[in-house]
mmCIF file of C-alpha atoms in Angstrom:
data_model
loop_
_atom_site.group_PDB
_atom_site.id
_atom_site.type_symbol
_atom_site.label_atom_id
_atom_site.label_comp_id
_atom_site.label_asym_id
_atom_site.label_seq_id
_atom_site.Cartn_x
_atom_site.Cartn_y
_atom_site.Cartn_z
ATOM 1 C CA MET A 1 -16.102 -22.689 -19.094
ATOM 2 C CA PRO A 2 -13.061 -21.909 -16.994
ATOM 3 C CA GLY A 3 -12.215 -18.265 -16.781
ATOM 4 C CA THR A 4 -8.505 -18.221 -16.053
ATOM 5 C CA TYR A 5 -7.094 -19.292 -19.387
ATOM 6 C CA ILE A 6 -9.899 -18.935 -21.897
ATOM 7 C CA GLY A 7 -9.441 -15.167 -22.171
ATOM 8 C CA ALA A 8 -5.757 -15.350 -22.974
ATOM 9 C CA SER A 9 -6.137 -18.291 -25.284
ATOM 10 C CA THR A 10 -8.720 -16.572 -27.466
ATOM 11 C CA MET A 11 -6.827 -13.301 -27.805
ATOM 12 C CA PRO A 12 -6.231 -12.417 -31.468
ATOM 13 C CA PRO A 13 -2.580 -12.681 -32.483
ATOM 14 C CA ASP A 14 -1.977 -8.922 -32.425
ATOM 15 C CA GLY A 15 -3.131 -8.725 -28.813
ATOM 16 C CA LEU A 16 -6.250 -6.712 -29.664
ATOM 17 C CA PRO A 17 -9.231 -7.653 -27.442
ATOM 18 C CA LEU A 18 -11.932 -9.566 -29.276
ATOM 19 C CA GLY A 19 -14.624 -6.969 -28.606
ATOM 20 C CA LYS A 20 -12.469 -4.270 -30.149
ATOM 21 C CA ALA A 21 -11.572 -6.348 -33.171
ATOM 22 C CA GLU A 22 -15.270 -6.849 -33.803
ATOM 23 C CA GLY A 23 -16.034 -3.135 -33.352
ATOM 24 C CA LYS A 24 -17.965 -3.731 -30.122
ATOM 25 C CA SER A 25 -15.793 -1.893 -27.661
ATOM 26 C CA MET A 26 -14.727 1.483 -29.003
ATOM 27 C CA ILE A 27 -16.431 3.576 -31.638
ATOM 28 C CA GLY A 28 -14.472 3.729 -34.849
ATOM 29 C CA ALA A 29 -12.029 0.968 -33.887
ATOM 30 C CA THR A 30 -10.863 -1.190 -36.771
ATOM 31 C CA SER A 31 -8.993 -4.449 -36.757
ATOM 32 C CA PRO A 32 -5.623 -4.467 -38.529
ATOM 33 C CA LYS A 33 -4.935 -6.970 -41.272
ATOM 34 C CA LEU A 34 -3.543 -10.113 -39.670
ATOM 35 C CA ASP A 35 -0.876 -12.486 -40.875
ATOM 36 C CA GLU A 36 -2.427 -15.737 -42.145
ATOM 37 C CA GLY A 37 -0.011 -17.844 -40.128
ATOM 38 C CA ALA A 38 -0.877 -15.972 -36.957
ATOM 39 C CA VAL A 39 -4.589 -16.390 -37.635
ATOM 40 C CA ALA A 40 -4.122 -20.127 -38.170
ATOM 41 C CA ALA A 41 -2.239 -20.419 -34.872
ATOM 42 C CA TRP A 42 -4.980 -18.470 -33.118
ATOM 43 C CA ARG A 43 -7.673 -20.779 -34.486
ATOM 44 C CA GLU A 44 -5.686 -23.814 -33.403
ATOM 45 C CA ARG A 45 -5.436 -22.324 -29.932
ATOM 46 C CA ILE A 46 -9.209 -21.966 -29.782
ATOM 47 C CA ARG A 47 -9.617 -25.588 -30.904
ATOM 48 C CA VAL A 48 -7.223 -26.854 -28.241
ATOM 49 C CA THR A 49 -8.894 -24.772 -25.525
ATOM 50 C CA THR A 50 -12.347 -25.996 -26.543
ATOM 51 C CA PHE A 51 -11.374 -29.667 -26.308
ATOM 52 C CA ALA A 52 -9.518 -29.141 -23.017
ATOM 53 C CA ASN A 53 -12.534 -27.365 -21.545
ATOM 54 C CA TYR A 54 -14.807 -30.216 -22.653
ATOM 55 C CA HIS A 55 -12.792 -32.766 -20.668
ATOM 56 C CA PHE A 56 -12.478 -30.363 -17.734
ATOM 57 C CA GLU A 57 -16.239 -29.884 -17.481
ATOM 58 C CA MET A 58 -16.736 -33.611 -17.862
ATOM 59 C CA GLY A 59 -14.361 -34.109 -14.938
ATOM 60 C CA ARG A 60 -16.354 -31.683 -12.801
ATOM 61 C CA ALA A 61 -19.603 -33.476 -13.603
ATOM 62 C CA LEU A 62 -18.094 -36.867 -12.780
ATOM 63 C CA GLU A 63 -16.580 -35.581 -9.554
ATOM 64 C CA ARG A 64 -19.968 -34.252 -8.421
ATOM 65 C CA THR A 65 -21.509 -37.720 -8.898
ATOM 66 C CA GLY A 66 -18.733 -39.410 -6.947
ATOM 67 C CA GLU A 67 -17.011 -41.072 -9.915
ATOM 68 C CA ARG A 68 -13.507 -40.238 -8.715
ATOM 69 C CA GLU A 69 -11.450 -42.370 -11.101
ATOM 70 C CA ALA A 70 -13.379 -41.211 -14.156
ATOM 71 C CA ALA A 71 -13.108 -37.598 -12.997
ATOM 72 C CA GLU A 72 -9.355 -37.965 -12.542
ATOM 73 C CA ALA A 73 -9.034 -39.375 -16.056
ATOM 74 C CA ALA A 74 -11.024 -36.450 -17.494
ATOM 75 C CA TYR A 75 -8.905 -33.837 -15.679
ATOM 76 C CA ARG A 76 -5.717 -35.537 -16.854
ATOM 77 C CA ARG A 77 -7.016 -35.603 -20.415
ATOM 78 C CA ALA A 78 -7.659 -31.835 -20.193
ATOM 79 C CA LEU A 79 -4.074 -31.337 -19.006
ATOM 80 C CA ASP A 80 -2.706 -33.591 -21.749
ATOM 81 C CA ILE A 81 -4.402 -31.374 -24.332
ATOM 82 C CA MET A 82 -3.603 -28.085 -22.568
ATOM 83 C CA PRO A 83 -0.882 -28.386 -19.887
ATOM 84 C CA GLU A 84 -1.470 -24.808 -18.667
ATOM 85 C CA HIS A 85 -5.139 -25.475 -17.851
ATOM 86 C CA GLY A 86 -4.971 -24.206 -14.290
ATOM 87 C CA GLU A 87 -8.515 -25.122 -13.282
ATOM 88 C CA ALA A 88 -8.009 -28.744 -14.281
ATOM 89 C CA ALA A 89 -4.766 -28.890 -12.303
ATOM 90 C CA ALA A 90 -6.360 -27.240 -9.255
ATOM 91 C CA LEU A 91 -9.348 -29.582 -9.148
ATOM 92 C CA LEU A 92 -7.191 -32.632 -9.874
ATOM 93 C CA THR A 93 -4.862 -31.851 -6.963
ATOM 94 C CA GLY A 94 -7.902 -31.445 -4.729
ATOM 95 C CA LEU A 95 -9.407 -34.703 -5.926
ATOM 96 C CA LEU A 96 -6.185 -36.621 -5.311
ATOM 97 C CA SER A 97 -5.575 -34.993 -1.935
ATOM 98 C CA ALA A 98 -9.094 -35.830 -0.773
ATOM 99 C CA ALA A 99 -8.441 -39.469 -1.694
ATOM 100 C CA GLY A 100 -5.211 -39.472 0.334
ATOM 101 C CA ASP A 101 -3.033 -39.712 -2.764
ATOM 102 C CA LEU A 102 -0.763 -36.893 -1.628
ATOM 103 C CA ASP A 103 2.296 -37.853 -3.670
ATOM 104 C CA ARG A 104 0.437 -37.725 -6.982
ATOM 105 C CA ALA A 105 -1.338 -34.536 -5.916
ATOM 106 C CA ALA A 106 2.026 -32.945 -5.169
ATOM 107 C CA ALA A 107 3.351 -34.049 -8.559
ATOM 108 C CA VAL A 108 0.444 -32.413 -10.407
ATOM 109 C CA ASP A 109 0.841 -29.276 -8.308
ATOM 110 C CA ALA A 110 4.578 -29.056 -8.988
ATOM 111 C CA VAL A 111 4.105 -29.233 -12.757
ATOM 112 C CA ALA A 112 1.311 -26.638 -12.657
ATOM 113 C CA ARG A 113 3.415 -24.242 -10.553
ATOM 114 C CA GLN A 114 6.272 -24.488 -13.018
ATOM 115 C CA ILE A 115 3.902 -23.214 -15.694
ATOM 116 C CA ASP A 116 2.157 -20.656 -13.470
ATOM 117 C CA PRO A 117 3.177 -20.127 -9.827
ATOM 118 C CA ASP A 118 -0.177 -18.474 -9.064
ATOM 119 C CA TYR A 119 -2.342 -21.019 -10.835
ATOM 120 C CA TRP A 120 -4.174 -22.402 -7.800
ATOM 121 C CA GLY A 121 -5.557 -19.210 -6.297
ATOM 122 C CA VAL A 122 -6.471 -17.649 -9.626
ATOM 123 C CA SER A 123 -8.117 -20.862 -10.873
ATOM 124 C CA ILE A 124 -10.217 -21.547 -7.777
ATOM 125 C CA ALA A 125 -11.234 -17.882 -7.494
ATOM 126 C CA SER A 126 -12.279 -17.838 -11.160
ATOM 127 C CA LEU A 127 -14.453 -20.890 -10.642
ATOM 128 C CA ILE A 128 -16.024 -19.367 -7.512
ATOM 129 C CA LEU A 129 -16.850 -16.150 -9.363
ATOM 130 C CA GLU A 130 -18.377 -18.037 -12.274
ATOM 131 C CA GLU A 131 -20.488 -20.249 -10.007
ATOM 132 C CA MET A 132 -21.764 -17.178 -8.170
ATOM 133 C CA SER A 133 -22.628 -15.521 -11.476
ATOM 134 C CA ARG A 134 -24.745 -18.588 -12.293
ATOM 135 C CA GLY A 135 -26.397 -18.536 -8.880
ATOM 136 C CA ASN A 136 -24.736 -21.804 -7.833
ATOM 137 C CA LYS A 137 -23.991 -20.784 -4.254
ATOM 138 C CA GLU A 138 -23.587 -24.336 -2.965
ATOM 139 C CA GLU A 139 -20.919 -25.141 -5.542
ATOM 140 C CA ALA A 140 -19.177 -21.824 -4.825
ATOM 141 C CA ALA A 141 -19.178 -22.690 -1.115
ATOM 142 C CA ARG A 142 -17.728 -26.113 -1.881
ATOM 143 C CA LEU A 143 -14.923 -24.532 -3.874
ATOM 144 C CA LEU A 144 -14.246 -22.066 -1.066
ATOM 145 C CA GLY A 145 -13.939 -25.019 1.276
ATOM 146 C CA ARG A 146 -10.823 -26.109 -0.631
ATOM 147 C CA ALA A 147 -9.006 -22.925 0.439
ATOM 148 C CA THR A 148 -7.680 -23.826 3.869
ATOM 149 C CA GLY A 149 -4.681 -22.638 5.837
ATOM 150 C CA ALA A 150 -2.425 -20.229 3.976
ATOM 151 C CA LEU A 151 -4.420 -20.723 0.770
ATOM 152 C CA ALA A 152 -7.383 -18.930 2.349
ATOM 153 C CA SER A 153 -5.458 -15.645 2.489
ATOM 154 C CA LEU A 154 -4.433 -15.564 -1.175
ATOM 155 C CA PRO A 155 -5.711 -12.299 -2.739
ATOM 156 C CA PRO A 156 -7.747 -13.994 -5.507
ATOM 157 C CA ILE A 157 -9.364 -16.301 -2.947
ATOM 158 C CA ARG A 158 -10.280 -13.301 -0.832
ATOM 159 C CA VAL A 159 -11.908 -11.730 -3.891
ATOM 160 C CA GLY A 160 -13.820 -14.944 -4.513
ATOM 161 C CA ARG A 161 -14.918 -15.064 -0.877
ATOM 162 C CA ALA A 162 -15.989 -11.414 -1.036
ATOM 163 C CA ALA A 163 -18.119 -12.206 -4.087
ATOM 164 C CA PHE A 164 -19.663 -15.145 -2.244
ATOM 165 C CA TYR A 165 -20.530 -13.030 0.781
ATOM 166 C CA ALA A 166 -21.867 -10.200 -1.393
ATOM 167 C CA GLY A 167 -23.995 -12.669 -3.337
ATOM 168 C CA THR A 168 -25.496 -13.954 -0.091
ATOM 169 C CA ALA A 169 -26.246 -10.443 1.245
ATOM 170 C CA ASN A 170 -23.453 -10.472 3.839
ATOM 171 C CA MET A 171 -22.062 -7.115 2.822
ATOM 172 C CA ASP A 172 -20.031 -6.434 5.953
ATOM 173 C CA GLU A 173 -18.202 -9.744 5.558
ATOM 174 C CA ALA A 174 -17.677 -9.033 1.867
ATOM 175 C CA ALA A 175 -16.095 -5.669 2.600
ATOM 176 C CA ALA A 176 -13.954 -7.200 5.357
ATOM 177 C CA GLU A 177 -12.492 -9.692 2.877
ATOM 178 C CA LEU A 178 -11.198 -6.805 0.778
ATOM 179 C CA ALA A 179 -9.855 -4.829 3.717
ATOM 180 C CA ASN A 180 -6.069 -4.405 3.883
ATOM 181 C CA LEU A 181 -5.649 -5.432 0.258
ATOM 182 C CA SER A 182 -3.992 -3.032 -2.164
ATOM 183 C CA ILE A 183 -4.040 -2.306 -5.868
ATOM 184 C CA ALA A 184 -0.728 -4.157 -6.120
ATOM 185 C CA THR A 185 -2.069 -7.312 -4.479
ATOM 186 C CA LEU A 186 -5.216 -7.119 -6.597
ATOM 187 C CA VAL A 187 -3.296 -7.322 -9.869
ATOM 188 C CA CYS A 188 -4.843 -10.804 -9.911
ATOM 189 C CA LEU A 189 -8.098 -9.158 -11.068
ATOM 190 C CA GLU A 190 -6.547 -8.924 -14.529
ATOM 191 C CA ARG A 191 -6.781 -12.719 -14.667
ATOM 192 C CA LEU A 192 -10.217 -13.202 -13.134
ATOM 193 C CA PRO A 193 -13.539 -13.168 -15.069
ATOM 194 C CA LEU A 194 -14.432 -9.515 -15.518
ATOM 195 C CA ASP A 195 -18.235 -9.579 -15.359
ATOM 196 C CA PRO A 196 -18.477 -11.203 -11.891
ATOM 197 C CA CYS A 197 -15.850 -8.753 -10.637
ATOM 198 C CA LEU A 198 -18.005 -5.886 -11.906
ATOM 199 C CA VAL A 199 -21.004 -7.367 -10.091
ATOM 200 C CA LEU A 200 -18.960 -7.348 -6.884
ATOM 201 C CA LEU A 201 -17.902 -3.762 -7.575
ATOM 202 C CA ARG A 202 -21.486 -2.588 -8.078
ATOM 203 C CA ARG A 203 -22.620 -4.314 -4.904
ATOM 204 C CA MET A 204 -19.877 -2.669 -2.875
ATOM 205 C CA SER A 205 -20.894 0.693 -4.337
ATOM 206 C CA ASN A 206 -24.640 0.187 -3.939
ATOM 207 C CA PHE A 207 -24.321 -0.879 -0.311
ATOM 208 C CA CYS A 208 -22.078 2.057 0.564
ATOM 209 C CA LYS A 209 -18.926 0.016 1.229
ATOM 210 C CA LEU A 210 -16.827 2.945 0.115
ATOM 211 C CA SER A 211 -13.304 1.725 0.842
ATOM 212 C CA ALA A 212 -13.969 -1.598 -0.878
ATOM 213 C CA ALA A 213 -15.646 0.103 -3.843
ATOM 214 C CA GLU A 214 -12.831 2.605 -4.317
ATOM 215 C CA LEU A 215 -10.240 -0.185 -4.149
ATOM 216 C CA LEU A 216 -12.083 -2.217 -6.776
ATOM 217 C CA PHE A 217 -12.556 0.799 -9.050
ATOM 218 C CA ALA A 218 -8.803 1.419 -8.955
ATOM 219 C CA ALA A 219 -7.810 -2.230 -9.342
ATOM 220 C CA LEU A 220 -10.229 -2.845 -12.227
ATOM 221 C CA GLU A 221 -9.356 0.268 -14.212
ATOM 222 C CA LYS A 222 -6.823 -1.568 -16.377
ATOM 223 C CA PRO A 223 -8.731 -4.825 -17.061
ATOM 224 C CA ALA A 224 -11.994 -2.877 -17.505
ATOM 225 C CA ALA A 225 -10.510 0.045 -19.424
ATOM 226 C CA GLU A 226 -12.781 -0.535 -22.421
ATOM 227 C CA ASN A 227 -15.814 -1.836 -20.574
ATOM 228 C CA TRP A 228 -18.603 0.727 -20.616
ATOM 229 C CA ASP A 229 -20.454 -0.922 -17.701
ATOM 230 C CA TYR A 230 -17.409 -0.239 -15.530
ATOM 231 C CA TRP A 231 -17.268 3.419 -16.572
ATOM 232 C CA PHE A 232 -20.988 3.924 -16.037
ATOM 233 C CA ALA A 233 -20.689 2.463 -12.541
ATOM 234 C CA ARG A 234 -17.822 4.852 -11.943
ATOM 235 C CA ALA A 235 -19.910 7.801 -13.162
ATOM 236 C CA VAL A 236 -22.768 6.875 -10.827
ATOM 237 C CA PHE A 237 -20.343 6.441 -7.929
ATOM 238 C CA ALA A 238 -19.035 9.940 -8.611
ATOM 239 C CA ILE A 239 -22.599 11.287 -8.366
ATOM 240 C CA ARG A 240 -22.969 9.641 -4.977
ATOM 241 C CA ARG A 241 -19.659 11.120 -3.831
ATOM 242 C CA GLN A 242 -20.806 14.590 -4.975
ATOM 243 C CA GLN A 243 -18.424 14.844 -7.931
ATOM 244 C CA PRO A 244 -20.788 15.936 -10.730
ATOM 245 C CA ALA A 245 -17.986 17.294 -12.929
ATOM 246 C CA VAL A 246 -16.273 13.879 -12.883
ATOM 247 C CA THR A 247 -19.607 12.268 -13.692
ATOM 248 C CA MET A 248 -20.155 14.535 -16.701
ATOM 249 C CA GLU A 249 -16.687 13.849 -18.067
ATOM 250 C CA ILE A 250 -17.295 10.089 -18.020
ATOM 251 C CA LEU A 251 -20.863 10.347 -19.321
ATOM 252 C CA ASP A 252 -19.768 12.510 -22.243
ATOM 253 C CA ARG A 253 -17.464 9.687 -23.320
ATOM 254 C CA LEU A 254 -20.240 7.133 -22.968
ATOM 255 C CA SER A 255 -22.610 9.349 -24.922
ATOM 256 C CA GLN A 256 -20.116 9.750 -27.755
ATOM 257 C CA ALA A 257 -19.777 5.962 -27.860
ATOM 258 C CA GLY A 258 -23.558 5.546 -28.118
ATOM 259 C CA TRP A 259 -23.737 3.409 -24.964
ATOM 260 C CA ASN A 260 -27.220 3.063 -23.403
ATOM 261 C CA PRO A 261 -28.544 6.545 -24.273
ATOM 262 C CA LEU A 262 -31.388 6.428 -21.728
ATOM 263 C CA ALA A 263 -29.179 5.573 -18.745
ATOM 264 C CA VAL A 264 -26.531 8.077 -19.800
ATOM 265 C CA SER A 265 -29.018 10.893 -20.358
ATOM 266 C CA LEU A 266 -30.783 10.359 -17.041
ATOM 267 C CA SER A 267 -27.460 10.380 -15.206
ATOM 268 C CA GLN A 268 -26.386 13.489 -17.105
ATOM 269 C CA SER A 269 -29.535 15.256 -15.978
ATOM 270 C CA ILE A 270 -28.732 14.486 -12.319
ATOM 271 C CA ALA A 271 -25.190 15.794 -12.713
ATOM 272 C CA LEU A 272 -26.401 18.914 -14.508
ATOM 273 C CA LEU A 273 -28.882 19.628 -11.730
ATOM 274 C CA ARG A 274 -26.110 19.173 -9.173
ATOM 275 C CA LEU A 275 -24.104 21.725 -11.157
ATOM 276 C CA GLY A 276 -27.071 24.128 -11.217
ATOM 277 C CA GLN A 277 -27.450 23.887 -15.006
ATOM 278 C CA THR A 278 -31.220 23.494 -15.059
ATOM 279 C CA GLU A 279 -31.746 24.599 -18.661
ATOM 280 C CA LYS A 280 -29.359 21.949 -19.965
ATOM 281 C CA ALA A 281 -30.945 19.330 -17.716
ATOM 282 C CA ARG A 282 -34.404 20.253 -19.011
ATOM 283 C CA ALA A 283 -33.258 19.980 -22.629
ATOM 284 C CA VAL A 284 -31.824 16.499 -22.022
ATOM 285 C CA LEU A 285 -34.972 15.276 -20.296
ATOM 286 C CA GLU A 286 -37.423 16.774 -22.785
ATOM 287 C CA ARG A 287 -35.610 14.978 -25.606
ATOM 288 C CA LEU A 288 -36.037 11.736 -23.684
ATOM 289 C CA LEU A 289 -39.746 12.342 -23.082
ATOM 290 C CA ASP A 290 -40.267 13.045 -26.769
ATOM 291 C CA ALA A 291 -38.880 9.570 -27.468
ATOM 292 C CA THR A 292 -40.517 7.780 -24.508
ATOM 293 C CA PRO A 293 -43.637 9.645 -23.301
ATOM 294 C CA ASP A 294 -44.671 8.996 -19.683
ATOM 295 C CA HIS A 295 -41.327 7.408 -18.830
ATOM 296 C CA LEU A 296 -41.482 7.437 -15.048
ATOM 297 C CA THR A 297 -37.916 8.315 -14.090
ATOM 298 C CA THR A 298 -37.618 10.916 -16.853
ATOM 299 C CA THR A 299 -40.862 12.498 -15.684
ATOM 300 C CA ALA A 300 -39.644 12.507 -12.092
ATOM 301 C CA PHE A 301 -36.353 14.144 -13.015
ATOM 302 C CA LEU A 302 -38.122 16.759 -15.131
ATOM 303 C CA ALA A 303 -40.321 17.540 -12.132
ATOM 304 C CA LEU A 304 -37.134 18.142 -10.129
ATOM 305 C CA VAL A 305 -36.027 20.626 -12.802
ATOM 306 C CA ASP A 306 -39.399 22.369 -12.375
ATOM 307 C CA LEU A 307 -38.854 22.432 -8.626
ATOM 308 C CA ALA A 308 -35.306 23.767 -8.955
ATOM 309 C CA GLU A 309 -36.690 26.589 -11.109
ATOM 310 C CA GLY A 310 -39.366 27.452 -8.528
ATOM 311 C CA GLN A 311 -42.281 25.816 -10.358
ATOM 312 C CA LEU A 312 -43.596 23.613 -7.546
ATOM 313 C CA ALA A 313 -47.196 23.458 -8.789
ATOM 314 C CA THR A 314 -46.080 22.430 -12.283
ATOM 315 C CA ALA A 315 -43.784 19.766 -10.841
ATOM 316 C CA LEU A 316 -46.493 18.267 -8.655
ATOM 317 C CA GLU A 317 -49.066 18.242 -11.442
ATOM 318 C CA ARG A 318 -46.555 16.525 -13.722
ATOM 319 C CA VAL A 319 -45.991 13.576 -11.377
ATOM 320 C CA ILE A 320 -49.652 13.280 -10.344
ATOM 321 C CA VAL A 321 -50.845 13.026 -13.946
ATOM 322 C CA VAL A 322 -48.244 10.450 -14.973
ATOM 323 C CA GLY A 323 -48.526 8.574 -11.661
ATOM 324 C CA GLU A 324 -52.233 7.990 -12.218
ATOM 325 C CA ARG A 325 -51.399 6.065 -15.396
ATOM 326 C CA ASN A 326 -48.411 4.052 -14.157
ATOM 327 C CA GLU A 327 -47.168 2.076 -11.168
ATOM 328 C CA PRO A 328 -44.354 4.206 -9.698
ATOM 329 C CA ASP A 329 -40.774 3.003 -9.488
ATOM 330 C CA PHE A 330 -38.654 3.964 -6.472
ATOM 331 C CA TRP A 331 -37.268 7.162 -8.042
ATOM 332 C CA PHE A 332 -40.701 8.365 -9.120
ATOM 333 C CA ALA A 333 -42.171 7.507 -5.708
ATOM 334 C CA MET A 334 -39.502 9.464 -3.831
ATOM 335 C CA VAL A 335 -39.823 12.521 -6.067
ATOM 336 C CA ARG A 336 -43.595 12.457 -5.599
ATOM 337 C CA ILE A 337 -43.109 12.296 -1.817
ATOM 338 C CA ALA A 338 -40.702 15.235 -1.961
ATOM 339 C CA LEU A 339 -43.193 17.313 -3.929
ATOM 340 C CA LEU A 340 -46.097 16.444 -1.622
ATOM 341 C CA ASP A 341 -43.932 17.424 1.349
ATOM 342 C CA GLN A 342 -42.872 20.705 -0.269
ATOM 343 C CA SER A 343 -46.540 21.471 -1.035
ATOM 344 C CA GLY A 344 -47.522 21.117 2.602
ATOM 345 C CA ARG A 345 -49.383 17.844 2.046
ATOM 346 C CA ASN A 346 -47.485 16.290 4.925
ATOM 347 C CA ALA A 347 -49.937 13.552 5.873
ATOM 348 C CA GLU A 348 -49.896 12.199 2.310
ATOM 349 C CA ALA A 349 -46.126 12.434 2.175
ATOM 350 C CA THR A 350 -45.806 10.504 5.449
ATOM 351 C CA GLU A 351 -48.253 7.805 4.337
ATOM 352 C CA GLU A 352 -46.493 7.307 1.003
ATOM 353 C CA THR A 353 -43.076 7.243 2.695
ATOM 354 C CA GLU A 354 -44.170 4.390 4.941
ATOM 355 C CA ALA A 355 -45.416 2.517 1.881
ATOM 356 C CA VAL A 356 -42.229 2.935 -0.157
ATOM 357 C CA VAL A 357 -40.037 1.881 2.787
ATOM 358 C CA LYS A 358 -41.936 -1.405 2.945
ATOM 359 C CA ARG A 359 -41.794 -1.851 -0.816
ATOM 360 C CA PHE A 360 -38.315 -0.707 -1.837
ATOM 361 C CA GLY A 361 -36.122 -0.878 1.262
ATOM 362 C CA GLN A 362 -32.406 -0.437 0.588
ATOM 363 C CA ALA A 363 -32.974 0.873 -2.966
ATOM 364 C CA LEU A 364 -34.109 4.128 -1.377
ATOM 365 C CA ASP A 365 -30.566 4.686 -0.092
ATOM 366 C CA LEU A 366 -29.424 5.037 -3.694
ATOM 367 C CA VAL A 367 -32.085 7.648 -4.402
ATOM 368 C CA ILE A 368 -30.925 9.709 -1.433
ATOM 369 C CA ALA A 369 -27.262 9.343 -2.448
ATOM 370 C CA GLU A 370 -27.962 10.424 -6.030
ATOM 371 C CA PHE A 371 -30.683 12.996 -5.348
ATOM 372 C CA PRO A 372 -29.681 16.155 -7.241
ATOM 373 C CA LEU A 373 -31.196 18.726 -4.854
ATOM 374 C CA PRO A 374 -29.323 18.503 -1.519
ATOM 375 C CA SER A 375 -31.853 20.359 0.643
ATOM 376 C CA ILE A 376 -34.684 18.144 -0.604
ATOM 377 C CA ALA A 377 -32.535 15.042 -0.090
ATOM 378 C CA ALA A 378 -32.005 16.032 3.535
ATOM 379 C CA ARG A 379 -35.762 16.380 4.027
ATOM 380 C CA LEU A 380 -36.389 12.983 2.395
ATOM 381 C CA ARG A 381 -33.776 11.398 4.652
ATOM 382 C CA LEU A 382 -35.706 12.738 7.666
ATOM 383 C CA LEU A 383 -39.012 11.372 6.338
ATOM 384 C CA LEU A 384 -37.427 7.962 5.794
ATOM 385 C CA GLU A 385 -36.038 7.922 9.330
ATOM 386 C CA ARG A 386 -39.467 8.738 10.721
ATOM 387 C CA ALA A 387 -40.811 5.777 8.727
ATOM 388 C CA GLY A 388 -38.192 3.496 10.274
ATOM 389 C CA HIS A 389 -35.529 3.507 7.544
ATOM 390 C CA LYS A 390 -32.129 5.092 8.208
ATOM 391 C CA ALA A 391 -30.505 5.669 4.830
ATOM 392 C CA ALA A 392 -26.807 5.003 4.389
ATOM 393 C CA GLU A 393 -24.576 8.033 3.842
ATOM 394 C CA TRP A 394 -22.067 8.578 1.036
ATOM 395 C CA PRO A 395 -19.719 11.310 2.292
ATOM 396 C CA PRO A 396 -18.256 13.653 -0.318
ATOM 397 C CA ALA A 397 -15.013 12.519 -1.929
ATOM 398 C CA THR A 398 -11.953 14.266 -0.563
#
């Protein structure tokens, strides 16, 4: 389904986002009583969009199999039903141009630009993002190939290209695509599919592309204002930038909304440890263990509370007992290494470090960035370097 117009076309008549109207976005939100005429118009809009999208997708399928005339007819049918269907116009102009029918391509383009001057870049970028979200990298690359000359520098196309590079593990190229853009030029994000944009945001954050991540956080704040995944990513980013008070403020909101209690509580415990509030961190973690005994990350974090309170032996025993019953995740493994190192069991710590580097790789960078005890994090960074892994650095926010 195309992403450029479907969101606007399915907006309830009072402008309230669908998730909110259904009580999915904000706790306690209620939908106002709607005028019957407005509701009828809204339903008709959904019907029109559905039929237009059917012909659009049919056109894409026909174009992929080389049936150019049938594909053209399907795109035109989509535009007959819904003249503002930007994706249909964008792919139709490309189809006609590729066939050398430049006059008809220009005619389609002129009509589409009268409706929406930015239709082409937003439409192609939306399709690229959606194909990447489905794992269709070849189709995304084909769509990117349409953006030549001046079209390649359009902000939405650069976002689409960044998502493509990020999805193919070319993080430097992804960050470079976002360089020199601004919040003003990225207003196009309000018209692009949100979930793939959030995936790009998380990748920029996880791979320590700080300038790109900060730009995306700022540009997505309005379109993602009521998206809890966005706010959780922002809370975690604040932990990595050593802003625990900011993290707690966001997590308190998420907690009040009832969003993912386990993830929120674990992140709260990290922030509380960073703030030196070990008693509060212990209370949070013990409540989690009561609900999910032997949970690896919870156990690891509780061991860090023990360590922060000077109870090294208790901390080490805690992770050894639980580790014997479970395969460790990367957080648990790194905490265990830290405790072995602090206990003077250096050979074991070195051996386990070499093993986790081979197993977890870049994920260990996130542990170091989020580790709540700075002196221990510095020691772990040294152990990782000795094992051949240089962890990325998240400098404190200024």
